[in-house]
Amino acid sequence: MVTLQGFVGPWYRNLFRFLLLFSYIIPISLRVNLDMGKAVYGWMMMKDENIPGTVVRTSTIPEELGRLVYLLTDKTGTLTQNEMVFKRLHLGTVSYGADTMDEIQSHVRDSYSQMQSQAGGNNTGSTPPRKAQSSAPKVRKSVSSRIHEAVKAIVLCHNVTPVYESRAGVTGETEFAEADQDFSDENRTYQASSPDEVALVQWTESVGLTLVSRDLTSMQLKTPSGQVLSFCILQLFPFTSESKRMGIIVRDESTAEITFYMKGADVAMSPIVQYNDWLEEECGNMAREGLRTLVVAKKALTEEQYQDFESRYTQAKLSMHDRSLKVAAVVESLEREMELLCLTGVEDQLQADVRPTLEMLRNAGIKIWMLTGDKLETATCIAKSSHLVSRTQDIHIFRQVTNRGEAHLELNAFRRKHDCALVISGDSLEVCLKYYEHEFVELACQCPAVVCCRCSPTQKAHIVTLLQQHTGRRTCAIGDGGNDVSMIQAADCGIGIEGKEGKQASLAADFSIRQFRHIGRLLMVHGRNSYKRSAALGQFVMHRGLIISTMQAVFSSVFYFASVPLYQGFLMVGYATIYTMFPVFSLVLDQDVKPEMAMLYPELYKDLTKGRSLSFKTFLIWVLISIYQGGILMYGALVLFESEFVHVVAISFTALILTELLMVALTVRTWHWLMVVAEFLSLGCYVSSLAFLNEYFDVAFITTVAFLWKVSAITVVSCLPLYVLKYLRRKLSPPSYCKLAS
């Protein structure tokens, strides 16, 4: 403007005046409108009755849910319920399933009644059982005694505490109340950090051997005949993610026998137990059925052996340097040549509607990666049963690699396969990322599904970061436990499930849901709507500022580039607030298709990932619309104004307000009653304010027919071509949602 003016007079003063006049081109209200819109989207998510219990913890990123490409999910507690059911007991030569549990029950009952009769007829103290026990390995044990030993080991080797609910109505004398309720089965519940352990103890109760009480130093069991056995807890070695096993040393109060029981993952237990030819094979078989396996073993200790161990263990715990290493070394001295008792299989059932939800996400163009700490076989089985990997799809199991050469060979073998799911362990993944990071991520991103097993929490977060860096696409991580927090926080959008493992994940996430199936509606309906609404709202707020700046430019050009404002005072304030605020903001209620339709056709979601709703192209289209409409409104008013300048302001401003209201109506795809209210409320505010704004409007002129027809003519010329273009576009090249809506 200053250049066209020719730098005459104090041009620098004009420069700053023009800067102020055109400041409306900067959409300052955009930030406010979008933040208010995000708050509305969050409120809608939390009020949706179809996804109860949803909590929006981060109100700044609801649109991220509308353009996800990668979903990284945990397995246990996310895809599965984390409710364990005991399914299989394997003793090496014989296997018991759900339909043969009654046999175990009869064996347990028989062995305890036999022991009771022996104890009744032989009161010679504790020495005969110990002699018999020492000679036992020489004779092949009967199935009954092996079952008895296995069940006893399972019911003793754990970290479970039975809890009793206090009975209603019992007020005084708590001691009697406790004694009264101690062994009542109906109000006993088990508490433990791991649902696997609870499942095992509940199973032993179902076959006749019940854990009735436990404290720091002792445990009481109830036999099928009602007899209570007491055991003294001498030492407890808790489960850790490094050792992958737990152990306990107990003394039988009746016989004074000391036994070291241990249970853990097969990889940790295989080197510890005595040589056998069935453990590895049966672990693989159970894992292929989707069962979580635990190996149980024991070792009988003499009093001398235990005393020696205890002194060394206490010494190690008191050492000042490398304490943990010394303690581990002392415990490992016991973990040698242990007697393998049994292998247990526990099933973790899938959550409700996991299969249709995963299928919906796949149809929406979202690639799903499952990152789990479970065994390769178990993870593969769950991936198949949940239809994460379809039955007909090939699976490439990435074999264990330890160096660069092996990784190169395996990557070449994988490159030759097309459209197959990838299953890889954490160790192999580490090697591949160390030497061939770019090649591996490029190949993995082409897979329809990826399963990473034996993954540590750090690896999970690292995979999320790699996907973001290499693809530049939006990632979402979903999990339910503390081990998923790092992955959830690394992703663009984190979703936590409130599960059995506490609330760490749901509190650390951006969005918290109750079940995995809720993610379908969260993305397909709320994510999609949030993205499309914010795109429309953002572009409309920019259009609102551009159109008035165009009018100012035309006005100044006509009047010899004078730096004089077109609209002054209240008109400029009212334009961005009460006259246009409500209709423009009501775009946050707009939707192109009904929620049911968005759920039925997840392919609609795929369009959003291309970013066509908000791009340079759409922005430039809105800029052209603003320039066209601003030019028409101003030139029209100048051509039609009569004698006084005040009429130009009246005609052009009224036409501008009407144009904005009509443009909102043009943009809306599905009308909501609040949108209609907003349109008429804004129009009412403007018409009623004309009576008070005498300094801007001549009341005598604006009530004439001439004023009405001139305003109508200008408004029609500015809006009608756009309505025609929109109609032609919907007829000739309709967007995908139009085909469904019709």
XYZ file of C-alpha atoms in Angstrom:
742
model
C 0.000 0.000 0.000
C 2.801 2.437 0.924
C 4.639 1.582 -2.316
C 1.509 2.171 -4.415
C 1.060 5.440 -2.516
C 4.516 6.440 -3.783
C 6.213 7.053 -0.412
C 4.760 10.574 -0.322
C 4.826 12.626 2.891
C 5.527 10.875 6.204
C 5.307 7.424 4.600
C 6.702 5.604 7.689
C 3.689 6.854 9.667
C 1.376 5.450 6.981
C 3.284 2.160 7.075
C 2.454 1.663 10.756
C -1.141 2.762 10.245
C -1.564 0.174 7.484
C 0.039 -2.447 9.735
C -2.657 -1.745 12.330
C -5.465 -1.652 9.737
C -4.470 -5.038 8.270
C -3.785 -6.679 11.661
C -7.145 -8.500 11.329
C -5.485 -10.773 8.786
C -3.764 -12.424 11.804
C -6.427 -14.774 13.269
C -5.791 -14.115 16.974
C -9.185 -15.637 17.892
C -8.168 -18.909 16.176
C -6.289 -20.104 19.286
C -9.268 -19.328 21.531
C -11.818 -20.951 19.193
C -9.753 -24.114 18.740
C -9.075 -24.487 22.481
C -12.766 -24.077 23.257
C -13.534 -26.587 20.505
C -11.097 -29.123 21.980
C -12.771 -28.738 25.379
C -16.144 -29.474 23.726
C -14.751 -32.590 21.969
C -13.367 -33.871 25.291
C -16.714 -33.286 26.995
C -18.503 -35.197 24.207
C -16.125 -38.168 24.599
C -16.676 -38.351 28.343
C -20.469 -38.051 27.982
C -20.751 -40.755 25.281
C -22.928 -43.532 26.753
C -21.486 -46.092 24.321
C -18.004 -45.755 25.874
C -18.718 -45.318 29.619
C -15.842 -44.484 31.948
C -13.801 -42.689 29.267
C -11.618 -39.920 30.729
C -9.883 -37.242 28.639
C -6.738 -36.282 30.546
C -5.164 -34.118 27.810
C -7.565 -31.662 26.188
C -5.079 -30.374 23.582
C -4.868 -33.348 21.185
C -8.327 -34.809 20.421
C -7.658 -34.295 16.669
C -4.675 -36.678 16.871
C -7.203 -39.496 17.322
C -8.489 -38.686 13.834
C -5.335 -39.391 11.828
C -3.528 -42.361 13.379
C -1.593 -44.776 11.164
C 0.145 -47.022 13.733
C -1.444 -48.543 16.828
C 0.986 -50.216 19.236
C -0.755 -52.415 21.780
C 0.209 -54.490 24.788
C -1.215 -58.033 25.047
C -1.927 -59.034 28.654
C -4.769 -56.957 30.091
C -5.189 -54.955 26.868
C -6.218 -57.527 24.261
C -6.825 -60.113 26.991
C -8.834 -59.814 30.226
C -5.935 -60.584 32.603
C -8.314 -63.070 34.283
C -6.472 -66.366 34.482
C -8.134 -69.780 34.360
C -6.141 -72.955 35.157
C -6.350 -75.259 32.117
C -3.559 -77.866 32.108
C -1.299 -79.845 34.463
C 1.475 -81.917 32.889
C 3.558 -84.394 34.886
C 5.796 -85.601 32.070
C 4.101 -88.942 31.419
C 0.511 -87.854 31.932
C -1.392 -84.643 31.180
C -4.616 -83.424 32.825
C -6.986 -80.962 31.157
C -10.221 -79.246 32.145
C -12.255 -82.445 31.640
C -10.002 -84.661 33.831
C -9.623 -82.422 36.898
C -11.895 -84.780 38.887
C -9.184 -87.472 38.607
C -6.687 -85.134 40.286
C -9.272 -84.421 42.982
C -9.712 -88.156 43.746
C -5.916 -88.709 43.779
C -5.421 -85.843 46.237
C -8.248 -87.102 48.437
C -6.873 -90.687 48.412
C -3.280 -89.648 49.180
C -4.302 -87.511 52.173
C -6.683 -90.150 53.614
C -3.855 -92.710 53.230
C -1.393 -90.394 55.023
C -3.932 -89.798 57.783
C -4.474 -93.528 58.351
C -0.677 -94.077 58.409
C -0.269 -91.267 60.921
C -3.079 -92.736 63.051
C -1.526 -96.229 63.162
C 2.068 -95.058 63.558
C 2.872 -92.483 66.239
C 6.646 -92.836 66.171
C 7.444 -89.195 65.519
C 9.134 -87.610 62.568
C 11.985 -89.992 61.729
C 10.229 -92.697 59.634
C 8.836 -90.246 57.049
C 12.301 -88.706 56.606
C 13.879 -92.146 56.006
C 11.165 -93.023 53.562
C 11.669 -89.708 51.816
C 15.429 -90.219 51.472
C 14.944 -93.568 49.769
C 12.096 -92.332 47.532
C 14.146 -91.375 44.416
C 15.302 -95.001 44.017
C 11.725 -96.261 43.545
C 9.553 -94.966 40.677
C 6.798 -92.893 42.259
C 3.149 -93.681 41.624
C 1.014 -91.188 39.670
C -0.997 -90.518 42.830
C 2.068 -89.469 44.864
C 3.376 -87.345 41.979
C 0.054 -85.508 41.700
C 0.038 -85.017 45.469
C 3.575 -83.561 45.377
C 2.729 -81.274 42.420
C -0.473 -79.907 43.994
C 1.294 -79.400 47.337
C 4.118 -77.483 45.595
C 1.636 -75.246 43.740
C -0.311 -74.433 46.921
C 2.884 -73.602 48.867
C 5.066 -71.799 46.299
C 3.439 -68.382 45.774
C 2.907 -64.925 47.226
C -0.866 -65.161 47.717
C -2.700 -64.101 50.884
C -6.235 -65.326 51.689
C -8.462 -62.485 52.913
C -11.719 -62.870 54.823
C -14.557 -60.384 54.688
C -15.902 -59.553 58.158
C -19.432 -60.845 58.614
C -22.286 -58.394 58.864
C -23.813 -58.151 62.310
C -20.682 -59.147 64.233
C -19.843 -56.140 66.375
C -17.984 -57.060 69.552
C -15.254 -59.541 70.396
C -13.212 -59.460 67.195
C -11.066 -62.377 68.308
C -14.074 -64.688 68.399
C -15.310 -63.227 65.141
C -11.977 -64.004 63.469
C -11.871 -67.527 64.893
C -15.436 -67.996 63.776
C -14.787 -66.983 60.163
C -11.244 -68.316 59.691
C -11.884 -71.264 57.418
C -15.302 -70.424 55.937
C -14.972 -70.914 52.167
C -17.766 -68.608 51.005
C -16.227 -65.311 52.175
C -12.571 -66.063 51.369
C -10.839 -64.120 48.583
C -7.238 -64.308 47.446
C -4.982 -61.308 46.989
C -1.729 -61.306 45.012
C 0.288 -59.043 42.729
C -0.082 -61.542 39.867
C -3.430 -62.963 38.633
C -1.522 -66.131 37.531
C -0.773 -66.998 41.166
C -4.391 -66.432 42.229
C -5.548 -68.783 39.437
C -3.151 -71.506 40.646
C -4.250 -71.242 44.304
C -7.943 -71.191 43.307
C -7.342 -74.353 41.279
C -5.697 -76.182 44.221
C -8.764 -75.241 46.286
C -11.021 -76.771 43.625
C -9.079 -80.084 43.769
C -9.222 -80.272 47.575
C -6.107 -78.594 48.999
C -6.982 -75.125 50.282
C -4.814 -72.243 51.458
C -6.715 -70.990 54.513
C -4.333 -68.498 56.120
C -0.939 -66.922 55.664
C 1.266 -64.405 57.438
C 4.939 -63.445 57.179
C 6.209 -66.609 58.899
C 3.601 -69.334 58.397
C 0.987 -70.893 56.107
C -1.987 -73.148 56.873
C -3.512 -75.583 54.382
C -6.759 -77.522 54.707
C -6.887 -81.061 53.303
C -9.995 -82.623 51.683
C -10.845 -84.295 55.035
C -10.755 -80.962 56.897
C -7.385 -81.479 58.600
C -5.247 -78.302 58.873
C -1.544 -78.587 57.954
C 0.859 -75.924 59.196
C 4.032 -74.853 57.416
C 6.675 -72.420 58.646
C 8.034 -70.016 55.989
C 11.807 -69.926 56.428
C 12.804 -67.916 53.344
C 10.997 -66.265 50.433
C 12.679 -65.287 47.143
C 10.240 -63.022 45.236
C 9.728 -62.988 41.473
C 11.731 -60.420 39.482
C 11.687 -59.637 35.766
C 15.422 -60.488 35.618
C 15.287 -63.886 37.355
C 11.835 -64.839 35.904
C 11.256 -67.209 38.859
C 10.300 -67.239 42.538
C 11.213 -69.603 45.372
C 10.208 -70.425 48.935
C 11.737 -72.581 51.703
C 9.160 -74.101 54.103
C 9.255 -76.455 57.092
C 6.397 -78.901 57.633
C 5.363 -78.436 61.283
C 4.193 -82.074 61.631
C 7.262 -83.819 60.158
C 9.941 -81.086 60.443
C 10.859 -81.669 56.774
C 12.448 -78.681 55.034
C 11.663 -78.259 51.316
C 12.778 -75.660 48.772
C 10.051 -75.066 46.153
C 10.558 -73.029 43.017
C 8.429 -72.023 40.031
C 9.138 -69.842 37.014
C 9.342 -69.441 33.253
C 10.689 -72.398 31.279
C 13.734 -70.428 30.033
C 14.753 -69.747 33.636
C 13.900 -73.198 35.033
C 15.305 -75.489 32.301
C 18.967 -75.169 33.451
C 17.971 -75.621 37.114
C 15.951 -78.859 37.022
C 17.306 -82.395 36.528
C 17.681 -83.656 32.967
C 14.388 -84.546 31.239
C 13.254 -85.047 27.667
C 9.743 -83.574 27.757
C 9.783 -80.074 29.286
C 10.789 -78.023 26.220
C 8.422 -79.857 23.884
C 5.408 -79.584 26.204
C 6.070 -75.882 26.887
C 5.961 -75.304 23.128
C 2.716 -77.312 22.810
C 1.001 -75.360 25.584
C 2.220 -72.018 24.213
C 0.753 -72.892 20.802
C -2.612 -73.348 22.535
C -2.231 -69.816 23.937
C -1.518 -70.940 27.513
C 0.892 -69.196 29.887
C 3.290 -71.809 31.254
C 5.027 -72.163 34.617
C 7.511 -74.880 35.607
C 7.335 -76.126 39.221
C 10.256 -77.901 40.957
C 11.390 -78.830 44.482
C 14.443 -79.861 46.476
C 14.454 -81.569 49.902
C 16.937 -80.051 52.358
C 18.348 -81.521 55.563
C 18.576 -79.376 58.686
C 22.370 -79.103 58.223
C 22.043 -78.016 54.590
C 19.521 -75.347 55.517
C 21.578 -74.011 58.448
C 24.624 -73.754 56.168
C 22.558 -71.917 53.539
C 21.013 -69.556 56.091
C 24.380 -68.491 57.514
C 25.771 -67.814 54.007
C 22.559 -65.998 52.979
C 22.631 -63.764 56.092
C 26.302 -63.020 55.497
C 25.603 -62.044 51.874
C 22.748 -59.743 52.934
C 25.046 -57.960 55.372
C 27.869 -57.353 52.881
C 28.601 -53.750 51.975
C 29.742 -54.245 48.373
C 27.928 -56.053 45.511
C 25.223 -57.177 47.920
C 22.650 -58.152 45.270
C 25.230 -60.192 43.320
C 26.377 -62.049 46.445
C 22.781 -62.779 47.541
C 21.935 -64.072 44.054
C 25.054 -66.284 44.080
C 24.061 -67.860 47.430
C 20.509 -68.573 46.210
C 21.875 -70.024 42.962
C 23.954 -72.490 45.026
C 20.610 -74.036 46.090
C 19.142 -73.953 42.558
C 20.907 -77.071 41.322
C 19.584 -80.469 40.293
C 16.058 -79.666 41.421
C 13.362 -82.319 41.019
C 10.934 -81.339 38.228
C 7.389 -81.805 39.553
C 5.039 -80.463 36.891
C 4.266 -77.922 34.184
C 1.139 -75.753 34.568
C -0.842 -74.046 31.810
C -3.054 -71.017 32.549
C -5.329 -69.369 29.987
C -5.853 -65.622 29.699
C -9.099 -65.075 27.792
C -9.545 -62.389 25.129
C -11.495 -59.254 26.015
C -15.007 -58.823 24.636
C -15.225 -57.782 20.959
C -11.442 -57.714 20.421
C -11.740 -59.458 17.021
C -14.308 -57.069 15.435
C -12.450 -54.055 16.890
C -9.102 -55.123 15.396
C -10.804 -55.831 12.060
C -12.409 -52.373 12.121
C -9.058 -50.702 12.835
C -7.416 -52.657 10.016
C -10.164 -51.587 7.575
C -9.580 -47.998 8.687
C -5.998 -48.280 7.399
C -4.409 -48.487 10.868
C -1.451 -50.870 11.146
C -1.375 -52.754 14.447
C 1.792 -53.793 16.255
C 1.565 -56.026 19.325
C 4.412 -55.510 21.815
C 4.413 -58.051 24.657
C 6.720 -59.575 27.244
C 5.260 -63.059 26.674
C 6.803 -66.060 24.925
C 6.958 -66.130 21.131
C 4.539 -69.087 20.820
C 1.974 -67.580 23.234
C 2.135 -64.188 21.493
C 1.716 -65.831 18.059
C -1.257 -67.857 19.300
C -3.005 -64.789 20.763
C -2.283 -62.844 17.553
C -4.070 -65.586 15.581
C -6.988 -66.066 17.993
C -7.626 -62.301 18.162
C -7.473 -62.129 14.328
C -4.630 -59.614 14.567
C -3.101 -61.998 12.016
C -5.733 -63.574 9.761
C -5.879 -67.363 9.429
C -4.972 -67.276 5.738
C -2.050 -64.893 6.190
C 1.543 -66.096 6.155
C 3.602 -65.493 9.281
C 7.339 -64.945 9.121
C 8.892 -65.904 12.466
C 12.186 -64.048 12.634
C 14.614 -66.612 14.010
C 16.972 -65.794 16.875
C 19.931 -63.726 15.636
C 22.967 -62.777 17.711
C 25.322 -61.000 15.282
C 25.420 -58.811 12.179
C 25.846 -61.659 9.665
C 22.845 -63.619 10.956
C 20.704 -60.458 10.999
C 21.663 -59.698 7.371
C 20.725 -63.227 6.216
C 17.412 -63.177 8.076
C 16.498 -59.729 6.715
C 17.188 -60.948 3.169
C 14.968 -63.981 3.744
C 12.213 -61.709 5.089
C 12.556 -59.279 2.148
C 11.630 -62.055 -0.312
C 8.245 -62.587 1.365
C 5.272 -60.415 0.499
C 2.244 -59.437 2.585
C 3.130 -61.572 5.586
C 2.944 -60.805 9.299
C 6.197 -60.538 11.231
C 6.901 -62.167 14.603
C 10.198 -61.208 16.252
C 11.706 -61.508 19.733
C 13.168 -58.595 21.698
C 16.752 -59.915 21.496
C 16.671 -60.308 17.695
C 15.031 -56.900 17.378
C 17.868 -55.336 19.377
C 20.489 -56.855 17.026
C 18.607 -55.784 13.867
C 18.161 -52.209 15.106
C 21.833 -52.010 16.043
C 23.142 -52.871 12.548
C 20.234 -52.445 10.072
C 17.853 -49.969 11.675
C 16.585 -48.243 8.513
C 16.204 -51.461 6.459
C 14.387 -53.274 9.261
C 11.896 -50.464 9.991
C 11.238 -50.018 6.260
C 10.435 -53.741 5.857
C 8.403 -53.961 9.083
C 6.263 -50.952 8.097
C 5.124 -52.817 4.977
C 3.749 -55.712 7.078
C 0.010 -55.866 7.759
C 0.769 -56.815 11.399
C 3.881 -57.054 13.597
C 4.264 -59.017 16.843
C 7.262 -58.269 19.095
C 7.590 -60.713 22.003
C 9.870 -60.743 25.050
C 9.927 -56.913 24.862
C 11.160 -54.801 27.745
C 9.374 -51.483 28.574
C 12.373 -49.538 27.204
C 12.239 -51.466 23.913
C 8.524 -50.695 23.574
C 9.206 -46.954 23.854
C 12.155 -47.250 21.450
C 9.955 -48.900 18.780
C 7.404 -46.050 19.050
C 10.155 -43.445 18.612
C 11.593 -45.311 15.601
C 8.210 -45.391 13.838
C 7.770 -41.662 14.386
C 11.244 -40.846 13.054
C 11.204 -43.159 10.018
C 7.600 -42.745 8.832
C 6.618 -39.296 10.107
C 3.114 -40.708 10.714
C 0.969 -40.438 13.842
C 1.368 -43.255 16.391
C -0.906 -44.356 19.220
C 0.096 -46.649 22.106
C -2.400 -48.510 24.280
C -1.644 -50.478 27.442
C -2.886 -51.271 30.932
C 0.147 -51.709 33.216
C 3.112 -49.831 34.607
C 5.363 -51.522 32.027
C 3.418 -49.744 29.235
C 3.821 -46.209 30.616
C 7.060 -45.453 28.723
C 5.459 -46.578 25.430
C 2.270 -44.555 26.101
C 4.255 -41.386 26.863
C 6.505 -41.781 23.805
C 3.569 -42.040 21.350
C 1.779 -39.056 19.761
C -1.373 -40.220 21.473
C -1.449 -42.493 24.544
C -4.480 -44.519 25.624
C -4.577 -46.289 28.999
C -6.922 -49.073 30.043
C -8.050 -49.333 33.663
C -7.298 -52.983 34.344
C -6.210 -55.508 36.954
C -2.678 -54.060 37.074
C -3.691 -50.733 38.622
C -4.067 -47.261 37.157
C -0.483 -46.320 36.246
C -1.186 -46.590 32.498
C -4.555 -44.819 32.564
C -3.150 -41.950 34.676
C -0.096 -41.514 32.427
C -2.146 -41.608 29.198
C -3.898 -38.817 27.263
C -7.134 -40.812 27.183
C -8.331 -43.476 29.607
C -10.856 -46.169 28.640
C -12.350 -49.211 30.378
C -12.117 -51.822 27.593
C -10.150 -52.305 24.385
C -13.316 -52.341 22.239
C -14.034 -48.703 23.197
C -11.061 -47.636 21.076
C -13.129 -48.302 17.921
C -15.705 -45.619 18.700
C -13.087 -43.302 20.201
C -11.163 -43.196 16.881
C -13.847 -43.780 14.219
C -16.425 -41.359 15.671
C -14.811 -38.897 18.095
C -11.332 -38.770 16.575
C -12.678 -38.353 13.052
C -15.248 -35.692 14.033
C -12.708 -33.735 16.119
C -10.271 -33.563 13.202
C -12.867 -32.563 10.573
C -14.535 -30.005 12.847
C -11.254 -28.347 13.855
C -10.210 -28.194 10.180
C -13.474 -26.432 9.231
C -13.415 -24.145 12.279
C -9.764 -23.137 11.764
C -10.218 -22.287 8.099
C -13.417 -20.360 8.758
C -11.795 -18.179 11.443
C -8.982 -17.375 8.951
C -11.583 -16.545 6.277
C -13.328 -14.191 8.724
C -10.127 -12.141 9.183
C -9.085 -12.237 5.502
C -12.416 -10.991 4.147
C -12.413 -7.790 6.259
C -8.744 -7.150 5.420
C -9.591 -7.470 1.690
C -12.415 -4.956 2.099
C -10.049 -2.543 3.870
C -7.510 -2.933 1.028
C -10.157 -2.229 -1.658
C -11.505 0.755 0.291
C -8.027 2.289 0.753
C -7.150 1.700 -2.935
C -10.276 3.513 -4.137
C -9.614 6.499 -1.888
C -6.059 7.152 -3.149
C -4.398 4.680 -0.729
C -5.494 6.607 2.307
C -4.669 4.907 5.599
C -8.177 5.479 6.954
C -10.099 2.674 8.733
C -13.233 1.420 6.972
C -15.036 0.340 10.185
C -14.333 1.965 13.503
C -14.833 1.257 17.196
C -17.648 -1.066 18.147
C -18.211 -2.427 14.615
C -14.767 -4.101 14.559
C -15.180 -5.460 18.093
C -18.703 -6.710 17.399
C -17.711 -8.311 14.073
C -15.335 -10.833 15.694
C -17.530 -11.385 18.775
C -21.295 -11.163 19.107
C -22.086 -10.873 15.370
C -20.213 -13.945 14.128
C -18.827 -15.822 17.158
C -21.792 -18.167 17.807
C -22.431 -19.399 14.238
C -18.705 -19.926 13.546
C -18.164 -21.792 16.836
C -21.289 -23.899 16.226
C -19.216 -25.723 13.540
C -17.892 -27.863 16.446
C -21.312 -29.607 16.368
C -21.122 -30.417 12.649
C -20.841 -34.015 11.420
C -20.770 -35.415 7.884
C -22.163 -38.884 8.714
C -23.976 -40.396 11.699
C -21.822 -42.204 14.332
C -23.359 -45.561 13.390
C -22.372 -45.007 9.750
C -18.794 -44.052 10.726
C -18.532 -47.309 12.731
C -20.026 -49.361 9.897
C -17.689 -47.919 7.241
C -14.260 -47.478 8.904
C -12.825 -46.836 5.407
C -14.027 -43.223 5.878
C -11.301 -42.843 8.516
C -8.620 -43.744 5.974
C -9.302 -40.516 4.022
C -8.245 -38.379 7.004
C -4.710 -39.808 7.143
C -4.078 -38.236 3.723
C -4.609 -34.804 5.336
C -7.018 -33.527 2.680
C -9.328 -31.775 5.179
C -6.640 -29.261 6.084
C -3.888 -28.664 3.529
C -2.238 -25.896 1.484
C -4.826 -26.534 -1.223
C -7.850 -26.019 1.078
C -6.197 -22.992 2.687
C -5.588 -21.341 -0.714
C -9.196 -22.048 -1.739
C -10.411 -20.204 1.382
C -7.989 -17.316 0.649
C -9.451 -16.999 -2.883
C -13.006 -17.117 -1.476
C -12.101 -14.350 1.006
C -10.547 -12.132 -1.700
C -13.541 -12.676 -4.030
C -16.154 -11.969 -1.363
C -14.262 -9.019 0.166
C -13.856 -7.454 -3.283
C -17.525 -7.950 -4.258
C -18.845 -6.585 -0.939
C -16.701 -3.438 -1.095
C -17.048 -2.663 -4.810
C -20.772 -3.385 -4.665
C -21.222 -0.962 -1.768
C -19.122 1.731 -3.523
C -21.054 1.365 -6.778
C -24.436 1.547 -5.026
C -23.766 4.150 -2.309
C -25.623 7.437 -2.392
C -24.071 10.827 -1.683
C -22.851 10.147 1.873
C -19.964 7.936 2.952
C -21.937 6.653 5.948
C -24.123 4.635 3.562
C -21.109 2.693 2.281
C -20.404 1.552 5.838
C -24.030 0.590 6.463
C -24.457 -1.339 3.195
C -21.091 -3.099 3.192
C -21.131 -4.048 6.910
C -24.673 -5.443 6.779
C -23.798 -7.425 3.622
C -20.613 -8.663 5.360
C -22.525 -9.993 8.398
C -25.147 -11.679 6.164
C -22.358 -13.206 4.014
C -20.641 -14.674 7.104
C -23.911 -16.223 8.329
C -24.641 -17.669 4.868
C -21.090 -19.036 4.578
C -21.533 -20.916 7.869
C -24.741 -22.389 6.439
C -22.819 -23.330 3.262
C -20.089 -25.090 5.304
C -22.435 -27.070 7.594
C -23.005 -30.685 6.522
C -25.558 -31.811 9.137
C -27.723 -29.245 10.921
C -27.995 -29.231 14.714
C -30.723 -27.230 16.472
C -28.053 -25.179 18.293
C -26.607 -24.104 14.907
C -30.003 -22.687 13.871
C -30.301 -20.905 17.239
C -26.767 -19.459 16.811
C -27.561 -18.140 13.292
C -30.790 -16.410 14.360
C -29.291 -15.170 17.649
C -26.412 -13.460 15.792
C -28.765 -11.955 13.224
C -31.059 -10.757 16.032
C -28.122 -9.187 17.898
C -27.054 -7.319 14.777
C -30.526 -6.056 13.840
C -31.253 -4.914 17.427
C -27.855 -3.172 17.688
C -28.602 -1.053 14.578
C -30.979 1.023 16.668
C -28.203 1.978 19.154
C -25.319 2.573 16.726
C -26.496 5.987 15.498
C -22.939 7.208 14.877
C -22.392 4.463 12.272
C -25.883 3.970 10.805
C -28.508 6.418 9.587
C -31.734 4.884 10.984
C -33.851 6.690 8.367
C -31.757 5.185 5.533
C -31.523 1.585 6.812
C -35.322 1.332 7.068
C -35.813 2.164 3.357
C -36.464 -0.359 0.584
C -33.375 0.898 -1.317
C -31.108 -0.187 1.548
C -32.681 -3.647 1.680
C -32.426 -4.389 -2.062
C -28.838 -3.104 -2.315
C -27.701 -5.251 0.642
C -29.558 -8.279 -0.766
C -28.056 -7.810 -4.227
C -24.477 -7.586 -2.923
C -24.963 -10.617 -0.613
C -26.418 -12.722 -3.446
C -23.516 -11.859 -5.792
C -20.955 -12.747 -3.077
C -22.550 -16.077 -2.030
C -24.564 -17.494 -4.940
C -21.558 -18.511 -7.121
C -20.114 -20.466 -4.174
C -23.415 -22.300 -3.614
C -23.523 -23.190 -7.329
C -19.911 -24.444 -7.266
C -20.598 -26.539 -4.156
C -23.694 -28.080 -5.781
C -21.779 -28.913 -8.999
C -18.887 -30.443 -7.012
C -21.223 -32.684 -5.024
C -22.857 -33.829 -8.261
C -19.714 -34.367 -10.358
C -17.117 -35.406 -7.729
C -18.854 -36.204 -4.439
C -16.725 -36.982 -1.344
C -17.029 -40.509 0.083
C -19.341 -39.493 2.942
C -21.874 -37.995 0.472
C -22.341 -41.398 -1.174
C -23.204 -42.913 2.223
C -25.367 -40.006 3.364
C -27.488 -40.248 0.223
